[in-house]
Coordinates of C-alpha atoms in Angstrom, one line a residue:
Chain J
M1 CA 8.6 13.7 -24.1
S2 CA 5.4 14.1 -22.1
V3 CA 3.7 13.0 -18.9
L4 CA 0.9 10.5 -18.8
V5 CA -1.5 10.1 -15.9
Y6 CA -3.8 7.1 -15.4
V7 CA -7.2 8.2 -14.1
E8 CA -8.9 5.3 -12.3
Q9 CA -12.7 5.4 -12.4
A10 CA -15.2 3.7 -10.2
E11 CA -18.6 3.2 -11.7
G12 CA -17.9 5.9 -14.2
K13 CA -16.8 8.5 -11.8
F14 CA -13.4 9.9 -10.7
K15 CA -12.6 10.3 -7.1
K16 CA -10.7 13.1 -5.4
S17 CA -7.5 11.0 -5.3
V18 CA -7.7 11.0 -9.1
F19 CA -7.9 14.7 -9.4
E20 CA -5.0 14.9 -6.9
A21 CA -2.9 12.6 -9.2
V22 CA -3.8 14.8 -12.2
S23 CA -2.8 17.9 -10.2
Y24 CA 0.5 16.3 -9.3
A25 CA 1.2 15.0 -12.8
K26 CA 0.4 18.5 -14.2
A27 CA 3.0 20.0 -11.8
I28 CA 5.6 17.5 -13.1
A29 CA 4.6 18.3 -16.7
D30 CA 5.2 22.0 -15.8
Q31 CA 8.6 21.2 -14.2
Q32 CA 9.5 19.4 -17.5
S33 CA 8.0 22.1 -19.7
T34 CA 5.7 19.5 -21.4
N35 CA 2.1 18.6 -21.7
L36 CA -0.1 16.3 -19.6
T37 CA -2.2 13.5 -21.2
A38 CA -4.6 11.5 -19.1
I39 CA -5.8 7.9 -19.9
S40 CA -9.1 6.6 -18.7
I41 CA -10.2 3.0 -19.1
G42 CA -13.8 1.9 -18.9
D43 CA -17.2 3.6 -19.3
V44 CA -16.9 7.3 -18.4
T45 CA -19.0 10.0 -19.9
D46 CA -17.4 12.8 -21.9
S47 CA -18.5 15.4 -19.3
E48 CA -16.8 13.5 -16.6
L49 CA -13.6 13.1 -18.7
K50 CA -13.7 16.9 -19.4
E51 CA -13.4 17.4 -15.6
L52 CA -9.8 16.3 -15.9
G53 CA -9.1 19.5 -17.8
K54 CA -9.8 21.5 -14.7
Y55 CA -6.7 20.1 -13.1
G56 CA -4.4 20.4 -16.1
A57 CA -4.9 17.5 -18.5
S58 CA -4.8 18.9 -22.0
K59 CA -5.6 15.6 -23.7
V60 CA -7.7 12.7 -22.4
L61 CA -7.3 9.3 -24.0
N62 CA -10.5 7.3 -23.5
V63 CA -10.5 3.5 -23.8
S64 CA -13.9 1.9 -23.7
T65 CA -14.3 -1.7 -24.8
D66 CA -16.3 -4.6 -23.5
Q67 CA -13.2 -6.5 -22.6
L68 CA -12.0 -3.6 -20.3
K69 CA -15.3 -2.7 -18.6
T70 CA -13.9 -4.1 -15.3
F71 CA -10.4 -3.8 -13.9
V72 CA -8.0 -6.4 -15.1
N73 CA -4.5 -5.7 -13.9
Q74 CA -2.6 -7.2 -16.7
A75 CA -4.7 -5.8 -19.5
Y76 CA -5.0 -2.3 -18.0
A77 CA -1.2 -2.2 -17.7
S78 CA -0.8 -3.2 -21.3
V79 CA -3.1 -0.4 -22.4
I80 CA -1.4 2.2 -20.2
A81 CA 2.0 1.2 -21.4
A82 CA 0.8 1.3 -25.0
A83 CA -0.5 4.8 -24.4
A84 CA 2.7 5.9 -22.9
E85 CA 4.6 4.7 -25.9
K86 CA 2.2 6.3 -28.4
E87 CA 2.3 9.6 -26.6
G88 CA 6.1 9.5 -26.1
A89 CA 5.5 9.8 -22.4
D90 CA 8.6 9.0 -20.3
I91 CA 6.9 9.7 -17.0
V92 CA 3.7 7.8 -16.0
V93 CA 1.9 8.9 -12.9
L94 CA -0.9 7.1 -11.0
S95 CA -2.5 7.1 -7.7
N96 CA -1.1 4.7 -5.1
S97 CA -4.5 3.2 -4.7
F98 CA -5.3 -0.5 -4.3
S99 CA -5.5 -0.9 -8.1
G100 CA -2.6 1.5 -8.7
K101 CA -0.4 -0.7 -6.4
G102 CA -1.1 -3.7 -8.7
L103 CA -0.7 -1.7 -11.9
A104 CA 2.3 0.5 -11.4
P105 CA 4.8 -2.4 -11.1
R106 CA 3.6 -4.1 -14.3
I107 CA 3.8 -0.8 -16.2
A108 CA 7.3 -0.2 -14.8
V109 CA 8.5 -3.6 -16.1
K110 CA 6.8 -3.0 -19.5
L111 CA 8.5 0.3 -19.9
K112 CA 11.8 -0.8 -18.2
A113 CA 11.2 2.0 -15.8
G114 CA 12.1 2.8 -12.2
L115 CA 9.1 3.0 -10.0
A116 CA 8.7 5.3 -7.0
D117 CA 5.6 4.2 -5.1
G118 CA 4.3 6.0 -2.1
A119 CA 5.5 9.3 -3.4
V120 CA 4.8 12.3 -1.1
E121 CA 6.4 15.2 -3.0
L122 CA 7.2 16.5 -6.4
P123 CA 10.4 15.1 -8.0
S124 CA 13.6 17.1 -7.3
T125 CA 14.7 19.6 -10.0
D126 CA 18.4 19.5 -9.2
G127 CA 19.4 17.5 -12.4
K128 CA 18.7 14.1 -10.8
F129 CA 15.2 12.8 -10.9
S130 CA 14.6 11.9 -7.3
V131 CA 11.3 11.3 -5.5
K132 CA 10.7 11.4 -1.8
K133 CA 8.7 8.3 -0.8
T134 CA 7.6 6.8 2.4
A135 CA 9.7 4.0 3.9
F136 CA 9.8 2.0 7.1
S137 CA 6.0 2.4 7.4
G138 CA 6.2 6.1 7.9
K139 CA 9.2 6.0 10.3
A140 CA 11.3 7.5 7.5
F141 CA 11.4 8.7 3.9
A142 CA 13.7 7.4 1.2
I143 CA 14.9 9.8 -1.4
T144 CA 14.8 7.5 -4.5
E145 CA 16.5 8.4 -7.7
L146 CA 14.9 7.0 -10.8
T147 CA 17.9 6.3 -13.0
S148 CA 16.1 4.8 -16.0
A149 CA 14.9 6.7 -19.0
N150 CA 11.3 6.0 -18.3
K151 CA 9.8 6.6 -14.9
V152 CA 6.7 5.6 -13.0
I153 CA 5.4 7.4 -9.9
A154 CA 2.6 6.3 -7.7
L155 CA 1.4 9.2 -5.5
N156 CA 0.2 8.6 -2.0
P157 CA -3.4 9.9 -1.3
N158 CA -3.5 13.3 0.4
A159 CA 0.2 13.9 -0.1
F160 CA -0.1 16.7 -2.7
G161 CA -3.7 18.0 -2.6
V162 CA -6.0 18.9 -5.5
K163 CA -4.9 22.0 -7.4
E164 CA -7.1 23.5 -10.1
N165 CA -5.3 24.5 -13.3
A166 CA -7.9 25.1 -16.0
T167 CA -7.1 23.6 -19.4
D168 CA -9.4 22.7 -22.2
A169 CA -9.1 18.9 -22.4
A170 CA -9.4 17.3 -25.8
I171 CA -11.0 13.9 -25.6
E172 CA -9.7 11.2 -28.0
A173 CA -10.7 7.6 -28.4
F174 CA -7.8 5.3 -27.9
T175 CA -7.5 1.6 -28.7
A176 CA -4.7 -0.8 -27.8
D177 CA -4.3 -4.5 -28.5
V178 CA -5.2 -6.6 -25.5
K179 CA -4.0 -10.2 -25.8
Q180 CA -6.3 -13.0 -24.6
S181 CA -3.6 -13.9 -22.1
D182 CA -3.9 -10.4 -20.6
L183 CA -7.4 -11.3 -19.5
G184 CA -6.5 -14.1 -17.1
T185 CA -8.4 -12.8 -14.1
V186 CA -12.2 -12.6 -14.2
I187 CA -14.2 -10.5 -11.8
K188 CA -17.2 -12.3 -10.4
E189 CA -18.5 -9.7 -7.9
I190 CA -17.8 -6.2 -6.6
V191 CA -19.2 -5.3 -3.2
R192 CA -19.0 -1.7 -2.3
A193 CA -20.0 -0.4 1.1
T194 CA -21.4 2.8 -0.4
D195 CA -22.2 4.5 2.9
K196 CA -18.7 4.3 4.2
V197 CA -15.7 6.6 3.5
S198 CA -12.8 4.6 2.1
L199 CA -9.9 4.5 4.5
P200 CA -6.8 4.9 2.3
D201 CA -7.9 8.2 0.7
A202 CA -10.0 9.5 3.6
E203 CA -9.2 13.0 4.7
L204 CA -10.5 12.5 8.2
V205 CA -10.2 9.2 10.2
V206 CA -11.6 8.2 13.6
S207 CA -9.8 5.3 15.0
A208 CA -10.3 3.3 18.2
G209 CA -8.4 0.7 20.2
R210 CA -8.7 -1.7 23.1
G211 CA -9.7 1.1 25.3
L212 CA -13.2 0.7 23.8
K213 CA -13.4 -2.7 25.7
G214 CA -15.5 -4.5 23.1
P215 CA -17.1 -4.4 19.6
E216 CA -20.4 -3.5 21.1
N217 CA -19.1 0.0 22.0
W218 CA -18.2 1.0 18.5
G219 CA -21.6 2.8 18.0
M220 CA -20.2 6.1 19.3
I221 CA -17.1 5.8 17.2
E222 CA -19.3 5.3 14.1
E223 CA -21.5 8.2 15.1
L224 CA -18.6 10.5 15.5
A225 CA -17.1 9.4 12.2
A226 CA -20.4 9.9 10.4
L227 CA -20.8 13.4 11.8
L228 CA -17.4 14.3 10.6
G229 CA -17.7 12.5 7.3
A230 CA -14.7 10.4 8.4
A231 CA -13.6 6.8 7.8
T232 CA -13.3 4.5 10.8
A233 CA -10.2 2.6 11.6
C234 CA -8.8 0.5 14.5
S235 CA -5.6 -0.7 16.1
K236 CA -4.1 -4.2 15.5
P237 CA -5.3 -5.8 18.7
V238 CA -8.8 -4.8 17.8
S239 CA -8.8 -6.4 14.4
D240 CA -6.9 -9.5 15.8
A241 CA -9.7 -9.9 18.3
D242 CA -12.2 -9.6 15.4
W243 CA -14.0 -6.6 17.0
R244 CA -13.4 -4.9 13.6
P245 CA -12.5 -6.1 10.1
H246 CA -8.8 -6.4 9.1
S247 CA -9.5 -3.8 6.4
E248 CA -9.8 -1.2 9.2
H249 CA -6.5 -2.0 10.8
V250 CA -4.1 1.0 10.4
G251 CA -0.4 0.8 11.4
Q252 CA 2.8 -0.8 10.2
T253 CA 1.3 -4.2 9.4
G254 CA -2.1 -2.7 8.4
I255 CA -2.8 0.2 6.2
A256 CA -0.5 3.3 6.4
I257 CA -2.6 6.4 6.1
S258 CA -1.9 10.1 6.0
P259 CA -5.3 11.9 6.5
N260 CA -5.6 15.6 7.4
L261 CA -7.1 14.6 10.8
Y262 CA -6.5 11.4 12.7
I263 CA -8.5 11.0 16.0
A264 CA -7.2 8.1 18.1
I265 CA -9.5 7.0 20.9
G266 CA -8.3 4.4 23.5
I267 CA -5.2 3.6 21.6
S268 CA -1.9 3.8 23.6
G269 CA 0.3 4.3 20.6
A270 CA 2.6 1.3 20.1
I271 CA 5.5 2.0 17.8
Q272 CA 4.0 -0.2 15.1
H273 CA 0.7 1.8 15.2
L274 CA 2.5 5.1 15.2
A275 CA 4.5 4.0 12.2
G276 CA 1.4 3.8 10.0
V277 CA -0.4 7.0 11.1
S278 CA 2.3 9.4 12.1
S279 CA 2.2 11.2 8.7
S280 CA -1.3 12.4 9.5
K281 CA -1.3 16.2 9.3
V282 CA -3.2 16.7 12.6
I283 CA -3.4 14.0 15.4
V284 CA -5.9 14.1 18.2
V285 CA -5.5 11.6 21.0
I286 CA -8.1 10.7 23.6
N287 CA -6.8 8.3 26.3
K288 CA -7.3 7.9 30.0
D289 CA -3.7 7.2 30.6
P290 CA -1.7 10.5 30.6
E291 CA 1.5 8.5 30.0
A292 CA 0.2 6.9 26.8
P293 CA 3.0 7.2 24.2
F294 CA 0.5 8.5 21.6
F295 CA 0.4 11.9 23.5
K296 CA 4.1 12.5 22.5
V297 CA 3.1 12.7 18.8
A298 CA -0.3 14.2 19.1
D299 CA -1.2 17.8 18.3
Y300 CA -4.2 17.9 20.6
G301 CA -5.0 15.6 23.5
I302 CA -7.7 14.9 26.0
V303 CA -6.8 12.8 29.1
G304 CA -10.0 11.1 29.9
D305 CA -12.2 8.1 29.7
A306 CA -13.4 7.5 26.1
F307 CA -16.9 6.6 27.4
E308 CA -17.3 10.0 28.9
V309 CA -15.3 12.1 26.4
V310 CA -16.6 10.7 23.1
P311 CA -20.4 11.4 23.8
K312 CA -19.5 14.9 24.9
L313 CA -17.4 15.4 21.7
I314 CA -20.4 14.2 19.6
E315 CA -22.6 16.8 21.4
A316 CA -20.0 19.5 20.8
L317 CA -19.7 18.6 17.2
K318 CA -23.5 18.6 16.7
A319 CA -23.6 22.1 18.3
H320 CA -20.8 23.3 16.1
K321 CA -22.5 22.0 13.0
A322 CA -25.8 23.6 14.0
Chain O
M1 CA 0.5 -28.3 -6.4
K2 CA 3.8 -26.5 -6.2
I3 CA 3.8 -23.1 -4.5
L4 CA 6.6 -20.6 -4.3
V5 CA 6.6 -18.1 -1.5
C6 CA 8.8 -15.0 -1.7
I7 CA 10.1 -13.9 1.6
S8 CA 11.8 -10.7 2.6
N9 CA 14.3 -10.2 5.5
V10 CA 13.2 -7.1 7.3
P11 CA 13.9 -5.2 10.6
D12 CA 11.7 -6.2 13.5
T13 CA 8.6 -4.1 13.8
T14 CA 9.8 -2.5 17.1
T15 CA 13.0 -1.3 15.5
K16 CA 13.9 2.4 15.9
I17 CA 14.9 3.5 12.5
T18 CA 18.2 5.4 12.3
F19 CA 20.7 6.1 9.5
T20 CA 24.5 6.4 9.2
N21 CA 27.0 8.0 6.8
D22 CA 25.2 11.3 6.5
N23 CA 21.8 9.6 6.3
T24 CA 22.7 7.6 3.2
E25 CA 22.7 4.1 4.8
F26 CA 20.3 2.3 7.1
N27 CA 21.9 1.7 10.5
T28 CA 21.8 -2.1 11.0
S29 CA 23.6 -2.0 14.3
G30 CA 21.6 -3.9 17.0
V31 CA 18.7 -4.5 14.6
Q32 CA 16.9 -7.9 14.9
Y33 CA 15.7 -9.2 11.5
I34 CA 12.5 -11.2 10.9
V35 CA 10.5 -12.8 8.1
N36 CA 8.4 -9.9 6.7
P37 CA 5.1 -10.2 8.6
Y38 CA 3.0 -10.2 5.4
D39 CA 5.2 -12.9 3.8
E40 CA 4.5 -15.1 6.9
I41 CA 0.8 -14.8 6.1
A42 CA 1.5 -15.9 2.5
L43 CA 3.7 -18.7 3.7
S44 CA 1.0 -19.9 6.2
R45 CA -1.7 -20.0 3.5
A46 CA 0.7 -21.9 1.2
I47 CA 1.3 -24.5 3.9
E48 CA -2.5 -24.8 4.5
L49 CA -3.1 -25.3 0.8
T50 CA -0.6 -28.1 0.5
E51 CA -1.2 -29.9 3.8
G52 CA -1.9 -33.6 3.7
G53 CA 0.4 -34.3 0.8
K54 CA -1.4 -32.0 -1.6
G55 CA 1.8 -30.3 -2.7
T56 CA 5.0 -28.6 -1.8
V57 CA 6.1 -25.2 -0.6
T58 CA 9.4 -23.6 -1.6
V59 CA 10.5 -20.3 -0.2
I60 CA 12.8 -17.9 -2.1
N61 CA 14.7 -15.0 -0.8
V62 CA 17.0 -12.6 -2.6
G63 CA 19.8 -11.7 -0.2
E64 CA 23.2 -12.5 1.2
A65 CA 24.2 -15.3 3.6
G66 CA 23.2 -13.2 6.6
N67 CA 19.6 -13.8 5.6
D68 CA 19.9 -17.6 6.2
P69 CA 18.5 -17.5 9.8
T70 CA 15.4 -15.8 8.5
I71 CA 15.1 -18.4 5.7
R72 CA 15.5 -21.2 8.3
K73 CA 12.6 -19.6 10.3
A74 CA 10.4 -20.0 7.2
L75 CA 11.5 -23.6 6.9
A76 CA 10.7 -24.1 10.6
I77 CA 7.2 -22.7 10.0
G78 CA 6.7 -25.5 7.4
A79 CA 8.2 -24.8 4.0
D80 CA 9.6 -27.9 2.4
D81 CA 12.7 -26.3 0.9
A82 CA 14.3 -23.0 0.2
V83 CA 16.3 -21.0 -2.3
R84 CA 18.5 -18.0 -1.7
V85 CA 19.5 -15.9 -4.7
N86 CA 22.9 -14.8 -3.6
A87 CA 22.9 -11.0 -4.0
A88 CA 22.1 -7.8 -2.0
P89 CA 18.6 -6.9 -2.9
R90 CA 19.0 -3.5 -4.8
D91 CA 15.4 -2.7 -5.4
A92 CA 12.1 -4.4 -6.2
Y93 CA 12.8 -4.5 -9.9
F94 CA 16.1 -6.4 -9.2
V95 CA 14.4 -8.7 -6.7
A96 CA 11.4 -9.5 -9.0
K97 CA 13.7 -10.2 -11.9
Q98 CA 15.7 -12.7 -9.8
I99 CA 12.6 -14.5 -8.6
A100 CA 11.2 -14.6 -12.1
E101 CA 14.4 -16.0 -13.5
Y102 CA 14.4 -18.7 -10.9
A103 CA 10.7 -19.6 -11.3
K104 CA 10.4 -19.4 -15.1
D105 CA 11.2 -23.1 -15.8
K106 CA 10.2 -24.6 -12.4
D107 CA 6.5 -25.2 -13.0
F108 CA 5.2 -23.5 -9.9
N109 CA 1.4 -23.4 -10.0
I110 CA 1.1 -20.4 -7.6
I111 CA 3.6 -17.8 -6.4
L112 CA 2.7 -15.8 -3.3
T113 CA 4.3 -12.8 -1.6
G114 CA 3.2 -10.5 1.2
R115 CA 1.3 -7.4 0.2
E116 CA 4.4 -5.3 0.9
S117 CA 7.6 -5.4 2.8
I118 CA 7.6 -3.3 6.0
D119 CA 10.9 -1.7 5.3
Y120 CA 10.6 -0.1 1.9
N121 CA 6.8 -0.5 1.8
G122 CA 6.9 -1.4 -1.9
N123 CA 3.9 -3.3 -3.3
Q124 CA 6.0 -4.0 -6.3
V125 CA 7.5 -7.4 -6.3
A126 CA 4.4 -9.6 -7.0
A127 CA 3.1 -7.6 -9.9
M128 CA 6.6 -7.2 -11.3
V129 CA 7.2 -11.0 -11.2
G130 CA 3.8 -11.4 -12.9
E131 CA 4.9 -9.1 -15.7
F132 CA 8.3 -10.7 -16.1
L133 CA 6.7 -14.1 -16.3
D134 CA 3.6 -12.9 -18.3
I135 CA 1.2 -14.4 -15.8
P136 CA -1.7 -12.8 -14.0
S137 CA -1.0 -11.0 -10.7
V138 CA -3.5 -10.0 -8.1
S139 CA -2.3 -7.5 -5.5
I140 CA -3.4 -7.1 -1.9
I141 CA -5.6 -10.1 -1.5
K142 CA -7.7 -10.9 1.5
K143 CA -8.7 -14.5 0.8
L144 CA -7.4 -17.3 -1.4
D145 CA -9.1 -20.6 -2.1
V146 CA -8.0 -23.1 -4.7
D147 CA -10.1 -25.7 -6.4
G148 CA -8.2 -27.7 -9.0
D149 CA -6.8 -25.3 -11.6
T150 CA -9.0 -22.4 -10.5
A151 CA -8.4 -20.0 -7.6
T152 CA -11.0 -17.8 -6.1
I153 CA -9.6 -14.6 -4.7
E154 CA -11.0 -11.7 -2.7
R155 CA -9.2 -8.5 -3.2
E156 CA -9.5 -5.2 -1.3
I157 CA -10.7 -2.2 -3.3
E158 CA -11.4 1.3 -2.1
G159 CA -14.6 1.1 0.0
G160 CA -15.3 -2.5 -0.6
K161 CA -14.0 -5.8 -2.1
E162 CA -13.8 -7.6 -5.4
V163 CA -14.2 -11.3 -5.9
L164 CA -12.4 -12.8 -8.9
T165 CA -11.2 -16.0 -10.3
V166 CA -8.0 -17.0 -12.0
S167 CA -7.2 -20.2 -13.9
G168 CA -3.7 -21.5 -14.4
K169 CA -0.5 -20.0 -13.0
F170 CA -0.7 -16.7 -11.1
I171 CA 1.0 -14.7 -8.5
A172 CA -0.7 -12.9 -5.6
S173 CA 0.4 -10.6 -2.8
C174 CA -1.3 -11.5 0.5
A175 CA -2.7 -9.2 3.2
E176 CA -4.1 -9.9 6.6
G177 CA -7.1 -12.3 6.5
V178 CA -5.5 -14.7 4.0
A179 CA -4.2 -16.9 6.9
E180 CA -3.2 -16.7 10.5
P181 CA 0.6 -16.6 10.8
K182 CA 1.9 -20.0 12.0
I183 CA 4.3 -20.3 14.9
P184 CA 7.0 -22.8 14.5
N185 CA 7.0 -25.7 16.9
M186 CA 10.0 -27.6 18.2
R187 CA 9.7 -30.3 15.6
G188 CA 9.6 -27.7 12.9
I189 CA 12.6 -25.9 14.3
M190 CA 14.6 -29.1 14.5
S191 CA 13.7 -30.3 11.0
A192 CA 14.4 -26.8 9.5
R193 CA 18.1 -27.4 10.2
T194 CA 18.3 -30.2 7.7
K195 CA 15.8 -29.0 5.0
P196 CA 17.5 -28.1 1.7
L197 CA 18.5 -24.5 1.3
A198 CA 20.0 -24.0 -2.2
V199 CA 22.0 -21.0 -3.1
V200 CA 21.9 -19.7 -6.7
D201 CA 23.7 -16.9 -8.5
A202 CA 21.9 -13.7 -9.4
V203 CA 21.4 -12.6 -13.0
A204 CA 22.6 -9.2 -14.3
I205 CA 19.9 -6.5 -14.7
E206 CA 20.1 -2.8 -15.3
E207 CA 19.7 -0.4 -12.4
V208 CA 16.4 1.6 -12.5
T209 CA 16.3 3.1 -9.0
K210 CA 18.7 3.9 -6.2
V211 CA 18.1 5.4 -2.7
T212 CA 20.4 8.3 -2.4
K213 CA 19.4 9.6 1.0
Y214 CA 17.0 9.0 3.9
E215 CA 15.1 11.5 6.0
T216 CA 13.2 11.1 9.2
P217 CA 9.9 12.9 9.8
A218 CA 10.1 16.3 11.4
P219 CA 9.5 16.1 15.1
R220 CA 6.0 17.2 16.1
G221 CA 5.5 20.1 18.5
T222 CA 4.2 19.4 22.0
V223 CA 0.7 18.3 22.5
K224 CA -2.0 20.8 23.4
L225 CA -4.0 19.3 26.2
I226 CA -7.6 20.1 26.6
P227 CA -9.7 19.4 29.7
A228 CA -12.0 16.4 29.3
D229 CA -15.1 18.4 30.1
Q230 CA -14.3 21.0 27.4
T231 CA -14.7 19.1 24.2
E232 CA -16.2 22.2 22.5
Q233 CA -12.8 23.8 22.8
L234 CA -11.3 20.9 20.9
I235 CA -13.9 21.3 18.1
S236 CA -13.2 25.0 18.0
L237 CA -9.4 24.4 17.7
L238 CA -9.8 21.8 15.0
H239 CA -12.0 24.3 13.1
S240 CA -10.2 27.6 13.6
E241 CA -6.6 26.7 14.3
A242 CA -5.9 23.4 12.6
K243 CA -8.5 24.1 9.9
V244 CA -9.3 20.4 9.4
I245 CA -13.0 20.4 10.1

């Protein structure tokens, strides 16, 4: 019995959400009095792999073949399931990232395992293996018992935090059979907007709505976000009107997020929007309507016109940073 | 081209979520049910891809008879026929197995789902069906074009996008951008009443998860209002009190 964590790399590097998944998996391994093994697929240097030891991985399996240089859902799931079997791991942890969301269900079927995706806490230790996960787009949590022998957990970004737990990680090459039929999808192009913070795992998010009146007014939102090192987001009417891309739409029918700080500007706070952002740790609302429902769930609020408040906020932030 | 679209019956997005029986059951009282909004996007794209006699669209739902109005709505939007696997949907593993069992000998070229259901927020069904059927699955797609036997798909990734191709059968879960949801017209609503809705039995499968309890988020404290001309006070509070910047 052991715990296996899949560590997703992007261009040879691990992101904070990966270290968070390793920290979480290590805490589960400690709960179960067992060891934590990580599995990395793709080209990653040994020094980067060693970083995983800082967060508690005592062994790192490294798979690096030409076939698996880029992400192929089916093939990666085969490799991770094979690693779980080889290691005797009955718990597999991964980040609930875009790739994780495609991988975890395939791994679960391969291992005949129950899957808790969107996990926000460590499993219970009361004899049943239950995981608290988001449901109803953040309007509730479902305590989900994994009744199968094998278990898969996909951890929501920012739910657990990164916790150092220094261990000396032994790196081992690992190979697994990949069938030709596992390589059915072929990546043609990857386009990364390298200057932008990714929304799902952003710690800080600046979001704006119809109160901004038009796409030409987003400059100040982007400036504020850049100063904070935050990702930008928007409400549904804004993406529906094509003022901003759909990939920025947060809420019940967009991306559900849980950053440490969510600043909502000119968004009234419809129930569907609140559903996707209410698990943010701190919420700041800027709106000229004092009756806007968003103020009921905000920690801090400013009643005022975005066009007057946001430039002042930018100035205040610049002064603070100076 | 034969396309299968998996649809889920979910509470309307404006539903206030409450629970009964010591927070062990979802309170369905007064709840309006709808086609899962992401599934509508998948269905709309399937209809676009088959328009003009280029194929057929079947919708499948795993659920009990109470789901039939939702299935008829999908038929009114434009699906050609429908199947309901007659069972309460226990979890994604159960649902995916039922869909895979139905689809395995039906020769569908493409299977589509929504990126997630808005009730349990699982992103599980598409990839699980893919695994049960041993076909490629692509999760959370933003764009889908089909040319002969090859589909070109855009998928969202952290901080960007990925363009990929897949040949032969596959399943994909659709997000916003894939298509604009279609609104049923009167003709669609009328014809939906007579379109075929088959009911099939579920297959047995082992239980792997069960929800034992629900919780609602802890209520937040009252908002601390800051005068509009004192933005520096907000920055100071975010730094020293909330410790988030």
